[in-house]
Tab-separated table of C-alpha atoms in Angstrom:
chain	number	residue	atom	x	y	z
A	10	MET	CA	-33.821	92.442	-34.952
A	11	LYS	CA	-31.370	95.045	-33.721
A	12	TYR	CA	-28.752	96.528	-36.042
A	13	TYR	CA	-25.813	98.738	-35.075
A	14	LEU	CA	-24.004	100.442	-37.991
A	15	ILE	CA	-20.699	102.349	-37.926
A	16	ALA	CA	-19.720	104.742	-40.729
A	17	GLY	CA	-17.075	107.410	-40.272
A	18	GLU	CA	-17.026	109.400	-43.523
A	19	PRO	CA	-19.412	111.136	-45.968
A	20	SER	CA	-19.336	108.217	-48.425
A	21	GLY	CA	-20.077	105.778	-45.616
A	22	ASP	CA	-22.975	107.971	-44.514
A	23	LEU	CA	-24.419	107.855	-48.057
A	24	HIS	CA	-24.114	104.098	-48.468
A	25	GLY	CA	-25.103	103.476	-44.854
A	26	SER	CA	-28.290	105.495	-45.335
A	27	ASN	CA	-29.304	103.469	-48.392
A	28	LEU	CA	-28.518	100.249	-46.526
A	29	ILE	CA	-30.714	101.385	-43.615
A	30	LYS	CA	-33.606	101.948	-46.043
A	31	GLY	CA	-33.075	98.436	-47.366
A	32	LEU	CA	-32.938	96.941	-43.865
A	33	LEU	CA	-36.245	98.591	-42.972
A	34	LYS	CA	-37.811	97.073	-46.094
A	35	ALA	CA	-36.450	93.601	-45.385
A	36	ASP	CA	-37.147	93.807	-41.645
A	37	PRO	CA	-39.949	96.299	-40.847
A	38	GLU	CA	-39.473	95.620	-37.134
A	39	ALA	CA	-35.786	96.573	-37.271
A	40	ARG	CA	-34.368	98.576	-34.386
A	41	LEU	CA	-31.408	100.736	-35.353
A	42	ARG	CA	-28.540	102.603	-33.782
A	43	PHE	CA	-25.530	103.999	-35.608
A	44	TRP	CA	-22.512	106.201	-35.957
A	45	GLY	CA	-22.856	108.125	-39.213
A	46	GLY	CA	-24.164	111.418	-40.512
A	47	ASP	CA	-27.187	113.405	-41.626
A	48	LEU	CA	-28.214	110.955	-44.352
A	49	MET	CA	-28.231	107.986	-41.985
A	50	ALA	CA	-30.128	110.062	-39.427
A	51	ALA	CA	-32.741	110.934	-42.062
A	52	ALA	CA	-33.120	107.273	-43.043
A	53	GLY	CA	-32.991	105.684	-39.599
A	54	GLY	CA	-34.149	108.386	-37.220
A	55	GLU	CA	-32.110	111.202	-35.734
A	56	ALA	CA	-32.641	109.875	-32.215
A	57	ASN	CA	-30.707	106.749	-33.246
A	58	LEU	CA	-27.577	108.662	-34.304
A	59	ALA	CA	-25.033	108.073	-31.538
A	60	LYS	CA	-22.127	110.014	-33.081
A	61	HIS	CA	-21.744	112.203	-36.194
A	62	TYR	CA	-18.823	111.530	-38.539
A	63	ARG	CA	-17.822	115.214	-38.279
A	64	GLU	CA	-16.395	114.285	-34.882
A	65	THR	CA	-14.652	111.129	-36.057
A	66	SER	CA	-13.085	111.921	-39.455
A	67	PHE	CA	-9.305	112.247	-39.234
A	68	PHE	CA	-7.449	112.048	-42.560
A	69	GLY	CA	-3.757	111.334	-42.881
A	70	ILE	CA	-1.163	110.155	-40.404
A	71	VAL	CA	-0.524	113.663	-39.014
A	72	GLN	CA	-4.170	114.234	-38.123
A	73	VAL	CA	-4.447	110.764	-36.636
A	74	LEU	CA	-1.362	111.256	-34.449
A	75	LYS	CA	-2.520	114.699	-33.305
A	76	ASN	CA	-5.912	113.305	-32.323
A	77	LEU	CA	-4.845	109.945	-30.946
A	78	ARG	CA	-6.271	110.623	-27.498
A	79	THR	CA	-9.615	111.654	-29.003
A	80	ILE	CA	-9.718	108.555	-31.212
A	81	LYS	CA	-9.036	106.255	-28.249
A	82	ARG	CA	-11.769	107.965	-26.231
A	83	GLN	CA	-14.215	107.620	-29.118
A	84	MET	CA	-13.351	103.942	-29.429
A	85	ARG	CA	-14.210	103.422	-25.768
A	86	GLU	CA	-17.473	105.348	-26.199
A	87	CYS	CA	-18.399	103.307	-29.261
A	88	ARG	CA	-17.735	99.985	-27.551
A	89	ALA	CA	-19.781	101.005	-24.534
A	90	ASP	CA	-22.676	102.136	-26.727
A	91	VAL	CA	-22.664	98.944	-28.798
A	92	ALA	CA	-22.577	96.833	-25.633
A	93	ALA	CA	-25.489	98.782	-24.137
A	94	PHE	CA	-27.561	98.404	-27.324
A	95	ALA	CA	-26.768	94.664	-27.546
A	96	PRO	CA	-27.386	94.328	-31.297
A	97	ASP	CA	-28.029	91.119	-33.217
A	98	VAL	CA	-25.363	92.305	-35.641
A	99	LEU	CA	-22.724	95.003	-35.892
A	100	ILE	CA	-22.500	96.316	-39.476
A	101	LEU	CA	-19.202	98.048	-40.236
A	102	VAL	CA	-19.269	100.378	-43.266
A	103	ASP	CA	-15.788	100.876	-44.802
A	104	TYR	CA	-13.719	103.182	-42.450
A	105	PRO	CA	-11.105	100.443	-41.796
A	106	GLY	CA	-8.761	102.181	-39.353
A	107	PHE	CA	-11.554	102.315	-36.786
A	108	ASN	CA	-13.835	99.508	-37.893
A	109	ILE	CA	-11.304	96.685	-37.983
A	110	LYS	CA	-10.528	97.399	-34.330
A	111	MET	CA	-14.272	97.309	-33.623
A	112	ALA	CA	-14.520	93.976	-35.452
A	113	ARG	CA	-11.887	92.462	-33.176
A	114	TRP	CA	-13.613	93.784	-30.063
A	115	ALA	CA	-16.988	92.488	-31.286
A	116	LYS	CA	-15.553	89.030	-31.952
A	117	GLU	CA	-14.100	88.925	-28.460
A	118	HIS	CA	-17.514	89.850	-27.030
A	119	GLY	CA	-19.557	87.388	-29.073
A	120	ILE	CA	-21.270	90.003	-31.282
A	121	ARG	CA	-21.978	88.901	-34.847
A	122	THR	CA	-20.193	91.199	-37.302
A	123	PHE	CA	-20.832	92.037	-40.963
A	124	TYR	CA	-18.381	94.190	-42.939
A	125	TYR	CA	-20.049	96.203	-45.703
A	126	ILE	CA	-17.744	97.752	-48.336
A	127	ALA	CA	-14.425	96.039	-47.817
A	128	PRO	CA	-11.205	97.939	-47.072
A	129	LYS	CA	-9.070	98.286	-50.210
A	130	VAL	CA	-6.656	95.625	-49.041
A	131	TRP	CA	-6.084	94.581	-52.655
A	132	ALA	CA	-4.229	97.877	-53.182
A	133	TRP	CA	-2.338	98.353	-49.913
A	134	ARG	CA	-2.194	97.178	-46.287
A	135	GLU	CA	-2.912	93.628	-47.355
A	136	TRP	CA	-2.246	92.482	-43.792
A	137	ARG	CA	-5.794	93.619	-42.989
A	138	VAL	CA	-7.115	90.548	-44.832
A	139	LYS	CA	-6.015	88.432	-41.877
A	140	ALA	CA	-8.067	90.588	-39.524
A	141	ILE	CA	-11.109	90.323	-41.789
A	142	ARG	CA	-10.742	86.545	-41.971
A	143	ARG	CA	-10.367	86.270	-38.198
A	144	TYR	CA	-12.872	88.793	-36.867
A	145	VAL	CA	-15.593	89.307	-39.523
A	146	ASP	CA	-18.457	86.831	-39.872
A	147	ARG	CA	-19.601	87.989	-43.324
A	148	LEU	CA	-17.892	90.278	-45.836
A	149	PHE	CA	-20.065	92.189	-48.330
A	150	VAL	CA	-18.081	93.571	-51.294
A	151	ILE	CA	-19.119	96.132	-53.914
A	152	PHE	CA	-16.620	95.479	-56.723
A	153	PRO	CA	-16.863	92.385	-58.954
A	154	PHE	CA	-13.096	91.852	-59.077
A	155	GLU	CA	-13.077	91.448	-55.277
A	156	CYS	CA	-15.005	88.189	-55.751
A	157	GLY	CA	-11.808	86.740	-57.203
A	158	TYR	CA	-9.410	88.422	-54.806
A	159	PHE	CA	-10.815	87.547	-51.371
A	160	PRO	CA	-11.300	83.774	-51.851
A	161	ARG	CA	-7.576	83.511	-52.603
A	162	HIS	CA	-7.062	84.828	-49.063
A	163	GLY	CA	-9.532	82.535	-47.349
A	164	VAL	CA	-12.555	84.854	-47.296
A	165	GLU	CA	-15.775	84.094	-49.232
A	166	PRO	CA	-17.405	87.461	-49.982
A	167	ILE	CA	-20.978	88.328	-50.932
A	168	PHE	CA	-21.533	90.583	-53.957
A	169	GLU	CA	-24.935	92.053	-54.816
A	170	GLY	CA	-23.893	94.985	-57.012
A	171	ASN	CA	-22.561	98.441	-56.224
A	172	PRO	CA	-24.573	100.955	-54.145
A	173	LEU	CA	-22.959	103.785	-56.085
A	174	VAL	CA	-25.333	102.886	-58.919
A	175	ASP	CA	-28.262	103.621	-56.605
A	176	ALA	CA	-26.779	106.968	-55.580
A	177	ILE	CA	-26.230	107.979	-59.206
A	178	GLU	CA	-29.652	106.833	-60.387
A	179	ALA	CA	-31.304	108.728	-57.530
A	180	ARG	CA	-29.652	111.912	-58.762
A	181	ARG	CA	-29.716	111.397	-62.528
A	182	THR	CA	-33.199	112.761	-63.259
A	183	SER	CA	-32.558	115.941	-61.262
A	184	LEU	CA	-29.241	116.809	-62.915
A	185	PRO	CA	-29.337	120.003	-64.995
A	186	SER	CA	-28.830	119.935	-68.739
A	187	PRO	CA	-25.468	121.237	-70.003
A	188	ASP	CA	-27.152	124.485	-71.079
A	189	GLU	CA	-28.757	124.968	-67.663
A	190	PHE	CA	-25.449	124.246	-65.944
A	191	ARG	CA	-23.779	126.901	-68.108
A	192	ARG	CA	-26.474	129.457	-67.265
A	193	ARG	CA	-26.195	128.805	-63.539
A	194	HIS	CA	-22.456	129.360	-63.501
A	195	GLY	CA	-22.036	132.021	-66.161
A	196	LEU	CA	-20.130	129.759	-68.561
A	197	ASP	CA	-19.766	130.310	-72.283
A	198	ARG	CA	-20.731	127.944	-75.109
A	199	ARG	CA	-17.431	126.043	-75.305
A	200	PRO	CA	-17.523	122.313	-74.411
A	201	ILE	CA	-16.755	121.627	-70.756
A	202	ILE	CA	-13.927	119.516	-69.384
A	203	ALA	CA	-14.624	118.508	-65.762
A	204	LEU	CA	-11.697	118.429	-63.340
A	205	LEU	CA	-11.933	116.135	-60.307
A	206	ALA	CA	-8.678	116.838	-58.491
A	207	GLY	CA	-9.402	114.859	-55.324
A	208	SER	CA	-11.066	115.515	-51.984
A	209	ARG	CA	-8.049	116.069	-49.752
A	210	ARG	CA	-5.686	119.000	-49.437
A	211	GLY	CA	-2.638	117.016	-50.578
A	212	GLU	CA	-4.451	115.720	-53.662
A	213	ILE	CA	-5.418	119.244	-54.721
A	214	ARG	CA	-1.847	120.455	-54.168
A	215	ASP	CA	-0.397	117.654	-56.266
A	216	ASN	CA	-2.930	117.338	-59.086
A	217	LEU	CA	-4.527	120.729	-59.743
A	218	PRO	CA	-1.298	122.446	-60.960
A	219	LEU	CA	-0.891	119.801	-63.667
A	220	MET	CA	-4.562	120.126	-64.593
A	221	ALA	CA	-4.149	123.910	-64.826
A	222	ASP	CA	-1.205	123.498	-67.204
A	223	LEU	CA	-3.222	121.003	-69.235
A	224	SER	CA	-6.158	123.414	-69.551
A	225	ARG	CA	-3.940	125.931	-71.358
A	226	LYS	CA	-3.483	123.395	-74.160
A	227	PHE	CA	-7.224	123.386	-74.894
A	228	PRO	CA	-8.404	126.958	-75.547
A	229	GLU	CA	-11.380	125.560	-77.474
A	230	HIS	CA	-12.712	124.042	-74.222
A	231	GLN	CA	-13.543	125.478	-70.798
A	232	PHE	CA	-12.356	123.655	-67.696
A	233	VAL	CA	-14.431	123.472	-64.508
A	234	VAL	CA	-13.054	122.094	-61.236
A	235	ALA	CA	-15.556	120.414	-58.922
A	236	GLY	CA	-14.572	121.482	-55.407
A	237	VAL	CA	-15.658	120.062	-52.063
A	238	ALA	CA	-17.099	122.129	-49.236
A	239	TRP	CA	-14.691	120.923	-46.538
A	240	LEU	CA	-11.726	122.478	-48.384
A	241	ASP	CA	-11.374	126.266	-48.597
A	242	ARG	CA	-11.956	127.711	-52.059
A	243	ALA	CA	-8.693	129.634	-51.672
A	244	LEU	CA	-6.821	126.332	-51.799
A	245	TYR	CA	-8.116	125.741	-55.326
A	246	GLU	CA	-7.644	129.316	-56.464
A	247	GLN	CA	-3.941	129.427	-55.639
A	248	TYR	CA	-3.262	126.548	-58.016
A	249	MET	CA	-5.548	127.585	-60.877
A	250	ALA	CA	-4.692	131.303	-60.879
A	251	GLY	CA	-4.344	132.641	-64.423
A	252	SER	CA	-5.561	129.424	-66.032
A	253	GLY	CA	-9.170	130.422	-66.720
A	254	ILE	CA	-10.455	127.365	-64.843
A	255	ARG	CA	-13.860	127.930	-63.250
A	256	TYR	CA	-14.736	126.659	-59.765
A	257	VAL	CA	-17.997	125.115	-58.524
A	258	CYS	CA	-18.565	123.548	-55.098
A	259	ASP	CA	-20.308	120.308	-54.122
A	260	GLN	CA	-21.649	119.773	-57.643
A	261	THR	CA	-19.580	116.863	-58.873
A	262	TYR	CA	-22.400	115.003	-60.611
A	263	GLU	CA	-23.783	118.237	-62.076
A	264	THR	CA	-20.359	119.158	-63.468
A	265	LEU	CA	-19.784	115.706	-64.928
A	266	ALA	CA	-23.238	115.552	-66.501
A	267	ALA	CA	-22.520	118.816	-68.326
A	268	ALA	CA	-19.031	117.775	-69.462
A	269	GLU	CA	-17.738	116.416	-72.752
A	270	ALA	CA	-14.875	114.694	-70.936
A	271	ALA	CA	-13.138	114.675	-67.563
A	272	VAL	CA	-9.699	114.585	-65.976
A	273	VAL	CA	-9.915	112.643	-62.726
A	274	THR	CA	-7.612	111.578	-59.917
A	275	SER	CA	-7.776	107.959	-58.791
A	276	GLY	CA	-10.457	106.754	-56.397
A	277	THR	CA	-14.225	106.409	-56.427
A	278	ALA	CA	-14.494	109.421	-58.746
A	279	THR	CA	-13.107	107.340	-61.622
A	280	LEU	CA	-16.031	104.917	-61.256
A	281	GLU	CA	-18.632	107.671	-60.801
A	282	THR	CA	-17.417	109.379	-63.973
A	283	ALA	CA	-17.641	106.158	-65.972
A	284	LEU	CA	-21.100	105.241	-64.653
A	285	LEU	CA	-22.313	108.683	-65.731
A	286	GLY	CA	-20.935	107.917	-69.207
A	287	ILE	CA	-18.307	110.667	-69.356
A	288	PRO	CA	-14.985	109.736	-71.068
A	289	GLU	CA	-12.056	110.325	-68.729
A	290	VAL	CA	-8.317	110.412	-68.269
A	291	VAL	CA	-6.935	109.453	-64.861
A	292	VAL	CA	-4.103	111.754	-63.782
A	293	TYR	CA	-2.287	111.277	-60.505
A	294	ARG	CA	0.868	113.056	-59.365
A	295	THR	CA	2.985	111.659	-56.566
A	296	LEU	CA	6.616	111.629	-55.438
A	297	TRP	CA	9.159	110.331	-57.952
A	298	PHE	CA	10.238	107.374	-55.834
A	299	GLN	CA	6.614	106.328	-55.359
A	300	VAL	CA	6.211	106.253	-59.141
A	301	ARG	CA	9.309	104.065	-59.404
A	302	LEU	CA	8.246	101.780	-56.560
A	303	ARG	CA	4.622	101.458	-57.714
A	304	PRO	CA	5.065	98.038	-59.402
A	305	TYR	CA	6.598	96.667	-56.197
A	306	VAL	CA	4.299	98.303	-53.617
A	307	LEU	CA	0.861	98.392	-55.269
A	308	LYS	CA	-0.812	94.981	-55.214
A	309	VAL	CA	-2.928	95.593	-58.340
A	310	PRO	CA	-1.966	96.564	-61.914
A	311	TRP	CA	-4.135	99.705	-62.091
A	312	VAL	CA	-5.291	102.527	-59.807
A	313	SER	CA	-8.610	103.202	-61.556
A	314	LEU	CA	-11.678	101.289	-60.400
A	315	VAL	CA	-12.821	101.259	-64.023
A	316	ASN	CA	-9.778	99.284	-65.128
A	317	LEU	CA	-9.770	97.042	-62.065
A	318	ASN	CA	-13.360	95.964	-62.645
A	319	LEU	CA	-12.990	95.488	-66.401
A	320	GLY	CA	-9.643	93.743	-66.020
A	321	ARG	CA	-7.940	95.882	-68.652
A	322	GLU	CA	-6.834	99.479	-69.223
A	323	ALA	CA	-10.040	101.000	-70.563
A	324	VAL	CA	-9.083	104.476	-69.314
A	325	ALA	CA	-5.562	105.873	-69.542
A	326	GLU	CA	-3.722	106.219	-66.242
A	327	VAL	CA	-1.133	108.982	-66.253
A	328	ILE	CA	0.885	108.438	-63.064
A	329	GLN	CA	3.862	110.786	-62.783
A	330	SER	CA	5.854	113.020	-60.467
A	331	ASP	CA	6.449	116.071	-62.676
A	332	LEU	CA	4.270	118.663	-64.434
A	333	ASP	CA	4.857	117.399	-67.968
A	334	THR	CA	1.465	117.439	-69.751
A	335	THR	CA	2.578	115.604	-72.901
A	336	ARG	CA	0.838	112.290	-72.294
A	337	ALA	CA	-2.165	113.769	-70.490
A	338	GLU	CA	-2.767	116.102	-73.440
A	339	ARG	CA	-2.519	113.257	-75.937
A	340	GLU	CA	-4.925	111.073	-73.983
A	341	LEU	CA	-7.433	113.890	-73.429
A	342	ARG	CA	-7.465	114.802	-77.136
A	343	ALA	CA	-8.224	111.158	-77.902
A	344	ILE	CA	-11.480	111.174	-75.875
A	345	VAL	CA	-13.043	114.587	-76.565
A	346	ALA	CA	-15.636	114.804	-79.347
A	347	GLY	CA	-14.113	113.387	-82.524
A	348	GLY	CA	-11.243	111.698	-80.649
A	349	GLU	CA	-10.151	108.256	-81.827
A	350	LYS	CA	-10.634	106.587	-78.421
A	351	ARG	CA	-13.961	108.134	-77.460
A	352	GLY	CA	-16.277	105.553	-79.031
A	353	ARG	CA	-14.333	102.597	-77.644
A	354	MET	CA	-14.334	104.121	-74.150
A	355	LEU	CA	-18.090	104.698	-74.178
A	356	ALA	CA	-18.575	101.051	-75.214
A	357	ASP	CA	-16.307	99.997	-72.353
A	358	PHE	CA	-18.401	102.049	-69.935
A	359	ALA	CA	-21.565	100.287	-71.150
A	360	GLU	CA	-19.864	96.957	-70.420
A	361	LEU	CA	-18.807	98.260	-66.988
A	362	ARG	CA	-22.410	99.064	-66.090
A	363	THR	CA	-23.336	95.463	-66.860
A	364	VAL	CA	-20.424	94.098	-64.811
A	365	ILE	CA	-21.171	96.353	-61.833
A	366	GLY	CA	-24.872	95.493	-61.812
A	367	GLY	CA	-28.058	97.524	-61.971
A	368	PRO	CA	-29.887	99.664	-59.413
A	369	GLY	CA	-31.192	98.145	-56.214
A	370	ALA	CA	-27.863	96.941	-54.796
A	371	SER	CA	-28.498	98.503	-51.385
A	372	ASP	CA	-31.819	96.660	-51.058
A	373	ARG	CA	-30.246	93.403	-52.242
A	374	PHE	CA	-27.419	93.696	-49.720
A	375	ALA	CA	-29.890	94.478	-46.930
A	376	ALA	CA	-32.119	91.544	-47.826
A	377	ARG	CA	-29.095	89.242	-47.891
A	378	MET	CA	-27.985	90.466	-44.465
A	379	VAL	CA	-31.414	89.868	-42.970
A	380	ALA	CA	-31.537	86.406	-44.551
A	381	GLU	CA	-28.099	85.590	-43.130
A	382	LEU	CA	-29.259	86.605	-39.658
A	383	ARG	CA	-32.504	84.636	-39.876
A	384	ALA	CA	-30.926	81.518	-41.341
A	385	PRO	CA	-30.105	79.842	-37.973
A	386	GLU	CA	-33.760	80.209	-36.924
A	387	THR	CA	-34.918	78.080	-39.880
A	388	LYS	CA	-32.459	75.221	-39.353
């Protein structure tokens, strides 16, 4: 069968590449074409990469507005390429701003559509559920709590685990020991606190200053911020100047594996940290009115994927608009070695790993997709 996949970001490229490997196992005769990145090209053949996500990633409303003409042109190119390939199924990987429009177009043109990794409609932009219900033939979700959310909105999802587990397990054996990590980066013997301040410029601007202030409260620890390559190192350095925080780039898992605890902004990083078994505090700074309006705007009670999947506040969420470190300090002290909440949090993380499911999710999702496509042939 013929499969066309669309991923528009690094995370989509990662999960799309593992899904491609699973599709090739479940359907050795599979023919592939995709929008994605280097990982998908490595898994499915570089000749099958129609467009790299470097050309399609536009973050934030300002970037989107500035590049509106480019986005519209790319949409036309994508539709033409899908039509020319004539796939048995169009598999949309996250990336909702673009992919929901592609789902509508595909529905109008009689192309079967699977959505893999649902948009976070349970947090914001809930109106997108209607589009999913109308234009998507099968929705494949990666968080257990979504199995309760989507049926309430008329969509029956398929859950086979979380592909993040596969990504972590693939890396786990190659991660350096804490001592090796220290040697590589010239760190001293003090326990490490990992800082994951976000992956976008605005997140670094808002969260790293508070993290820098927090680090000064813990002279017995050393703080290491895990940077990302697409943001200039100077951006980090202006906010951590004089704090003693050390910087490493594109080594998030390595930094976490060497850490005693972590301070993390909301997002996928909260789940990655928990699955690696590192106690964490979630810290997120935003505008004061957004803090006040949070109970009325946010559709879920927590921002951390750990808490959402466990259905309770297993990790503290410090959501604020100022630079007061009082609560963040208290919560961090409670989870470092000897802290009163550390043992309970590690037990919660063990439960989370059971809830999320074990390795092999990408293969299970792929096998389910192939079975869904073949089902009409057996009737």
